[in-house]
Amino acid sequence: MQRTLALGATMAALGAVALSCTALAAAAPQPPVIVTGLDAGWPDVRGWNDNGSQAQQWAPWGEWPLAFSPYPTYQDGVRVAVGDVNGDGRPEIVTAPGNGGFTELKVFDGRSFRQLRTILPFKDAAWWAGAYVAIGDTNGDGRGEIVEGLGPGCCTSLHVLDGMSGDELSGFFPYGNNSPIGARIAAADVNGDGKADVIAEPVGTSRISIYAPSGGTAFRTIEAFGSDATGATTFAAGDVSGDARAEIVAAAPTSSGPQVKIFDVATGSITASLFPYGSEYASSVEVALGDVDGDGHTDIVTSATTTEGTEVRAVDTSGHQLADFYVLDPGLAPGASLAAGDLDGDGKAEIVLGGGPTTAPWPPTANGPDQPVVVYKANGTADGRFTAYPGLFQGGVRVALGDVDRDRRPELVTAPGPGMEPEIGIFSQQWVNGRDRGTRLGHFLAFESSFHGGVSVATGDVDGNGDAEIVCAAGPGRPAELRVFDAGGRQRLSLFPFGSDYTGGLSVAAGDLNGDGKAELVVGTLAAPARIRTFHGDGVPFGPVISPFAPTASGVEVGVADVAGDGHGLLLAGSASGEHPRLAMLDPLSGATLRSIELDPSLTAGVRVAGGDLNSDGHDEIVVTPGFGGDSRVHIYNGALDETGGFPAYDWMGAGMNVALATRIGLPVTASPRTMKLKAGKRQSLIVAWFRDAAGSSRYDVRVAISWGDGTSWNGKVLARGGGVYEILSHKRYARSGRYPVTVTWTDNDGRTSVARSRAVVARRR
């Protein structure tokens, strides 16, 4: 199940080398109007159009569904390499994640294991399919470069990166620019010219090819194993013969036992064939090279996944055993990756293992295991341990949708549920060169890093300056504080809505409650008793403390919906948990319940609520989604709380979700469509729609476009009638009788849009 979710959030996008993959998208896709985030489990965020179809994100190479994971999804192990990337004479440890995690390469000090830097190998995109990694001095400057091969997915490429700056020195497609196969990688000087070559193997094969660091056609290809291999072929490269030229050492499980072959690159011949484990069965075997006994000769190190566990052995090129031990660290999952190098300067190589794939608990009661790296001496003594990547985050993700940068398109804002530091992420639909995760515009901590109780998030233009602020509220476990930030993460407001003694967590929303064009702040308690408070954007209380449900109610999720379209939003209250969940609409000034319905009694994990204008007519709809264990659907209601539609957001039952709709900037403009009667072949003057601006004043920057439904369009004439009311006048002649949908779109210089969906009934001309 978790793997299925991972695929929904996986996007294969490359760096500069990927620009040739597909053509430039013709136009930006429409902005999302709904965003959902899983309430628990994999932190899967998805954007939706008003008809329930998935919104799109775009880049120079095309479009794909708007779905991503803003928080850690690492669970497929760690790939490791050892080498001197900074030229200080001491090797570092470089890591890459396995498939399913954001591809962050990390460099760690080989002695203290302190992280030195993070390298993002794709400058105008990102990749969630993992990578393989190696180190080699490809330019002869005395420092090792990081050589990286993408895991299986779109457009397999190899990259050579500066180990200090992370700059890409070269990149190429070894198997054509659309191959999804992925590539294992090594780097070593195979021809004795003092510069490392790039060595790659397509994942799932044993075909090892050698390339110049700049790419081009492979100048040597070796088929390491045939049908005798019963599992994956792994390989390493290094000078094991002492002739100053690297050999290729390949390993694979076979029916005769784990086998190691040494190849002379110049001839392609096998110079040695070893069975370090005898005929013992192994499902997988990894290989690395290093001088484990300090005699000045490079030895062969292997780790095999056997019936007894992960067994590490080291042999010399004649097969003489130098080391043998089992990995006893319970946190180091089978299938570990392998590297070797002299980390402590004693002349003997340490053995470095990156943990194998892990399994997260389900139901998601905790995060998945961290992804560790463990360093061993040749005698099996553990010499150090560190976490390269956090485990799969399973606290779910809270979401908001609002224009935080005044580009007239809403950004997706995320906050984690319980289980990690309170990192807020801001994402757009568009991948832009130089962003650290392609679509991520920025990120910041809403509260102290030690707080792991989860954050509720909303957006709203609380100061009326034309862009939305980000409103964050603490989950359970600390004094329940509300903070308001701008898009740069600068704090603008802090308050404790229910006092500093309340620590039960808050839900949060923002919306205009009094028609002043500014969003008020709405907070609810997530612990009993359920209470709601409202505040102006400067923290001054707006209305009374409201008890939306019976005193026994365990908490409340809040929202704002302007169903009348007059700028005076109403409060939405949904049961946060417990039996007999309810949805209520409340007057924010009096606290009176205006409407209330009972929802599906099976939704005992509560519901999440949001309001927003889905069809651009100036009137807000209401959206309700289930908590964890619900029906995986988005439910849409009108202002009378009648359910009018919905759609499945996730493809498995029980997927509870958080939800948000695009927050409004400024006051609404409501649309009044018309039904017009015309005669075919006759040109007629007609009023096609009315609009009403809740601001009440007439303005002269209004533009109206009319799509007549017959393939033609025209601009309407705007007639200001006072009090914010506009009539839209035009002329039209239909060639044929019939019924035509007429779409009338009102826009102004503030970026506000309203759409009237009129219709024309055209009779035959007599």
Coordinates of N, CA and C in Angstrom, one line a residue, residues 201-306:
E201 N 26.4 0.2 -15.1 CA 25.7 -1.0 -15.4 C 24.2 -0.8 -15.4
P202 N 23.4 -1.1 -16.4 CA 22.0 -0.9 -16.3 C 21.4 -1.8 -15.2
V203 N 20.6 -1.3 -14.4 CA 20.0 -2.0 -13.3 C 19.2 -3.2 -13.9
G204 N 19.5 -4.4 -13.3 CA 18.8 -5.6 -13.7 C 19.6 -6.4 -14.8
T205 N 20.8 -5.9 -15.1 CA 21.6 -6.6 -16.1 C 23.0 -6.9 -15.5
S206 N 23.8 -7.5 -16.3 CA 25.2 -7.6 -15.8 C 26.2 -7.1 -16.9
R207 N 25.6 -6.1 -17.7 CA 26.4 -5.5 -18.8 C 27.1 -4.2 -18.3
I208 N 28.4 -4.3 -18.1 CA 29.2 -3.2 -17.5 C 29.9 -2.5 -18.6
S209 N 29.7 -1.2 -18.7 CA 30.3 -0.4 -19.8 C 31.1 0.8 -19.2
I210 N 32.2 1.1 -19.9 CA 33.1 2.2 -19.4 C 33.0 3.4 -20.3
Y211 N 32.9 4.5 -19.8 CA 32.8 5.8 -20.5 C 33.9 6.8 -20.1
A212 N 34.2 7.7 -21.0 CA 34.9 8.9 -20.5 C 34.0 9.7 -19.6
P213 N 34.6 10.5 -18.7 CA 33.7 11.3 -17.8 C 32.8 12.3 -18.5
S214 N 33.1 12.6 -19.7 CA 32.3 13.6 -20.5 C 31.2 12.8 -21.3
G215 N 31.2 11.5 -21.2 CA 30.1 10.8 -21.9 C 30.6 10.2 -23.2
G216 N 29.7 10.1 -24.2 CA 30.0 9.5 -25.5 C 29.8 8.1 -25.5
T217 N 30.3 7.4 -26.5 CA 30.1 6.0 -26.7 C 31.0 5.2 -25.7
A218 N 30.5 4.1 -25.1 CA 31.3 3.3 -24.2 C 32.5 2.8 -25.0
F219 N 33.7 2.8 -24.4 CA 34.9 2.3 -25.1 C 35.2 0.9 -24.6
R220 N 34.5 0.3 -23.7 CA 34.6 -1.1 -23.4 C 33.3 -1.6 -22.7
T221 N 32.8 -2.7 -23.1 CA 31.6 -3.3 -22.4 C 32.0 -4.8 -22.1
I222 N 31.6 -5.1 -20.9 CA 31.9 -6.5 -20.4 C 30.6 -7.1 -19.9
E223 N 30.3 -8.3 -20.3 CA 29.1 -9.0 -19.8 C 29.6 -9.9 -18.7
A224 N 29.3 -9.4 -17.4 CA 30.0 -10.0 -16.3 C 29.4 -11.4 -15.9
F225 N 28.1 -11.6 -16.0 CA 27.5 -12.8 -15.7 C 26.4 -13.1 -16.8
G226 N 26.1 -14.3 -17.0 CA 25.0 -14.7 -17.9 C 23.9 -15.3 -17.1
S227 N 23.3 -16.3 -17.6 CA 22.1 -16.9 -16.9 C 22.5 -17.6 -15.6
D228 N 23.8 -17.8 -15.3 CA 24.2 -18.4 -14.1 C 23.9 -17.5 -12.9
A229 N 23.7 -16.2 -13.1 CA 23.4 -15.3 -11.9 C 21.9 -15.5 -11.5
T230 N 21.7 -15.7 -10.2 CA 20.3 -15.8 -9.7 C 19.8 -14.6 -9.0
G231 N 20.6 -13.5 -9.1 CA 20.3 -12.3 -8.5 C 21.0 -11.1 -9.1
A232 N 20.9 -9.9 -8.6 CA 21.5 -8.8 -9.2 C 23.0 -8.8 -9.2
T233 N 23.6 -8.3 -10.3 CA 25.1 -8.2 -10.4 C 25.5 -6.8 -9.9
T234 N 26.4 -6.8 -8.9 CA 27.0 -5.6 -8.4 C 28.5 -5.6 -8.8
F235 N 29.1 -4.4 -8.7 CA 30.5 -4.4 -9.2 C 31.2 -3.2 -8.5
A236 N 32.5 -3.3 -8.5 CA 33.4 -2.2 -8.0 C 34.6 -2.2 -9.0
A237 N 35.4 -1.1 -8.9 CA 36.5 -1.0 -9.8 C 37.7 -0.5 -9.0
G238 N 38.9 -1.0 -9.2 CA 40.1 -0.6 -8.5 C 41.3 -1.5 -8.9
D239 N 42.4 -1.0 -8.6 CA 43.7 -1.7 -8.9 C 43.9 -2.8 -7.9
V240 N 43.5 -4.0 -8.3 CA 43.7 -5.2 -7.4 C 44.9 -6.0 -7.8
S241 N 45.5 -5.7 -9.0 CA 46.7 -6.4 -9.5 C 48.0 -5.7 -9.3
G242 N 47.9 -4.4 -8.9 CA 49.1 -3.6 -8.7 C 49.8 -3.1 -9.9
D243 N 49.1 -3.1 -11.1 CA 49.7 -2.6 -12.3 C 49.3 -1.2 -12.6
A244 N 48.8 -0.4 -11.7 CA 48.4 1.0 -11.8 C 47.2 1.2 -12.8
R245 N 46.5 0.1 -13.1 CA 45.3 0.2 -13.9 C 44.2 -0.6 -13.1
A246 N 43.0 0.0 -13.1 CA 41.9 -0.6 -12.4 C 41.3 -1.8 -13.1
E247 N 41.1 -2.8 -12.3 CA 40.3 -4.0 -12.8 C 38.8 -3.7 -12.4
I248 N 37.9 -4.5 -13.0 CA 36.5 -4.5 -12.6 C 36.3 -5.8 -11.9
V249 N 35.7 -5.7 -10.7 CA 35.4 -6.8 -9.8 C 33.9 -6.9 -9.7
A250 N 33.3 -7.9 -10.2 CA 31.8 -8.1 -10.3 C 31.4 -9.3 -9.4
A251 N 30.2 -9.1 -8.8 CA 29.7 -10.2 -7.9 C 28.3 -10.4 -8.1
A252 N 27.8 -11.7 -7.9 CA 26.4 -12.0 -8.1 C 26.2 -13.3 -7.4
P253 N 25.0 -13.5 -6.8 CA 24.6 -14.8 -6.3 C 24.4 -15.8 -7.5
T254 N 24.9 -17.0 -7.4 CA 24.7 -18.0 -8.4 C 24.2 -19.3 -7.8
S255 N 23.8 -20.3 -8.6 CA 23.4 -21.5 -8.1 C 24.5 -22.3 -7.4
S256 N 25.7 -21.9 -7.6 CA 26.9 -22.5 -7.0 C 27.4 -21.7 -5.7
G257 N 26.7 -20.6 -5.4 CA 27.1 -19.8 -4.3 C 27.4 -18.4 -4.8
P258 N 27.6 -17.4 -3.9 CA 28.0 -16.1 -4.3 C 29.4 -16.1 -5.0
Q259 N 29.4 -15.6 -6.2 CA 30.6 -15.6 -7.0 C 31.2 -14.2 -7.3
V260 N 32.5 -14.1 -7.3 CA 33.2 -12.9 -7.6 C 34.1 -13.1 -8.8
K261 N 34.0 -12.2 -9.8 CA 34.9 -12.3 -10.9 C 35.7 -11.0 -11.0
I262 N 37.0 -11.2 -11.4 CA 37.9 -10.1 -11.7 C 38.2 -10.0 -13.2
F263 N 37.9 -8.9 -13.8 CA 38.1 -8.7 -15.2 C 39.2 -7.7 -15.5
D264 N 40.1 -8.1 -16.5 CA 41.1 -7.2 -17.0 C 40.3 -6.4 -18.1
V265 N 40.4 -5.1 -17.9 CA 39.6 -4.2 -18.7 C 40.1 -4.2 -20.2
A266 N 41.4 -4.2 -20.3 CA 42.0 -4.1 -21.6 C 41.6 -5.2 -22.5
T267 N 41.5 -6.4 -22.0 CA 41.2 -7.6 -22.8 C 39.7 -8.1 -22.6
G268 N 39.1 -7.7 -21.5 CA 37.8 -8.2 -21.1 C 37.8 -9.6 -20.6
S269 N 39.0 -10.1 -20.3 CA 39.1 -11.5 -19.8 C 38.9 -11.6 -18.3
I270 N 38.5 -12.8 -17.9 CA 38.4 -13.0 -16.4 C 39.8 -13.5 -15.9
T271 N 40.3 -12.8 -15.0 CA 41.6 -13.1 -14.4 C 41.5 -13.9 -13.1
A272 N 40.4 -13.9 -12.5 CA 40.1 -14.7 -11.3 C 38.6 -14.9 -11.1
S273 N 38.3 -16.1 -10.5 CA 36.9 -16.3 -10.2 C 36.9 -17.0 -8.8
L274 N 36.2 -16.3 -7.9 CA 36.2 -16.7 -6.5 C 34.8 -17.0 -5.9
F275 N 34.8 -17.9 -4.9 CA 33.5 -18.1 -4.2 C 33.8 -17.9 -2.7
P276 N 33.7 -16.6 -2.3 CA 34.1 -16.3 -0.9 C 33.3 -17.0 0.1
Y277 N 32.1 -17.4 -0.2 CA 31.2 -18.1 0.8 C 31.0 -19.5 0.5
G278 N 31.8 -20.1 -0.4 CA 31.6 -21.5 -0.8 C 30.3 -21.6 -1.6
S279 N 29.6 -22.7 -1.3 CA 28.3 -22.9 -1.9 C 27.1 -22.4 -1.1
E280 N 27.4 -21.6 -0.1 CA 26.3 -21.1 0.7 C 25.4 -20.3 -0.1
Y281 N 24.1 -20.4 0.2 CA 23.0 -19.7 -0.6 C 23.0 -18.2 -0.1
A282 N 22.9 -17.3 -1.1 CA 22.7 -15.9 -0.7 C 21.7 -15.3 -1.8
S283 N 20.8 -14.5 -1.3 CA 19.9 -13.9 -2.2 C 20.5 -12.6 -2.9
S284 N 21.5 -12.0 -2.3 CA 22.1 -10.9 -2.9 C 23.5 -10.8 -2.4
V285 N 24.4 -10.1 -3.1 CA 25.8 -9.9 -2.7 C 26.2 -8.5 -3.2
E286 N 26.9 -7.8 -2.4 CA 27.5 -6.5 -2.7 C 29.0 -6.7 -2.7
V287 N 29.7 -5.8 -3.4 CA 31.2 -5.9 -3.5 C 31.8 -4.5 -3.4
A288 N 32.9 -4.4 -2.7 CA 33.7 -3.2 -2.6 C 35.2 -3.6 -2.5
L289 N 36.1 -2.6 -2.7 CA 37.5 -2.8 -2.7 C 38.2 -1.9 -1.6
G290 N 39.2 -2.5 -0.9 CA 40.0 -1.7 0.0 C 41.0 -2.6 0.7
D291 N 42.1 -2.0 1.2 CA 43.2 -2.7 1.8 C 42.8 -2.9 3.3
V292 N 42.2 -4.0 3.6 CA 41.7 -4.2 4.9 C 42.8 -4.7 5.9
D293 N 43.9 -5.3 5.4 CA 44.9 -5.7 6.3 C 46.1 -4.9 6.3
G294 N 46.2 -3.8 5.6 CA 47.3 -2.9 5.6 C 48.6 -3.4 5.0
D295 N 48.5 -4.3 4.0 CA 49.7 -4.8 3.4 C 50.0 -4.1 2.1
G296 N 49.3 -3.0 1.8 CA 49.5 -2.3 0.6 C 48.9 -2.8 -0.6
H297 N 48.1 -3.9 -0.5 CA 47.4 -4.5 -1.7 C 45.9 -4.3 -1.5
T298 N 45.2 -4.0 -2.6 CA 43.8 -3.9 -2.5 C 43.1 -5.2 -2.4
D299 N 42.2 -5.3 -1.4 CA 41.5 -6.6 -1.2 C 40.0 -6.4 -1.6
I300 N 39.3 -7.6 -1.6 CA 37.9 -7.6 -2.1 C 37.0 -7.8 -0.9
V301 N 36.1 -7.0 -0.7 CA 35.1 -7.0 0.4 C 33.8 -7.3 -0.1
T302 N 33.1 -8.3 0.5 CA 31.7 -8.6 0.0 C 30.8 -8.6 1.2
S303 N 29.5 -8.4 1.0 CA 28.5 -8.6 2.0 C 27.4 -9.4 1.3
A304 N 26.9 -10.4 1.9 CA 25.9 -11.3 1.3 C 24.7 -11.5 2.2
T305 N 23.6 -11.4 1.6 CA 22.3 -11.7 2.4 C 22.1 -13.2 2.4
T306 N 22.4 -13.8 3.5 CA 22.2 -15.3 3.6 C 21.1 -15.6 4.5

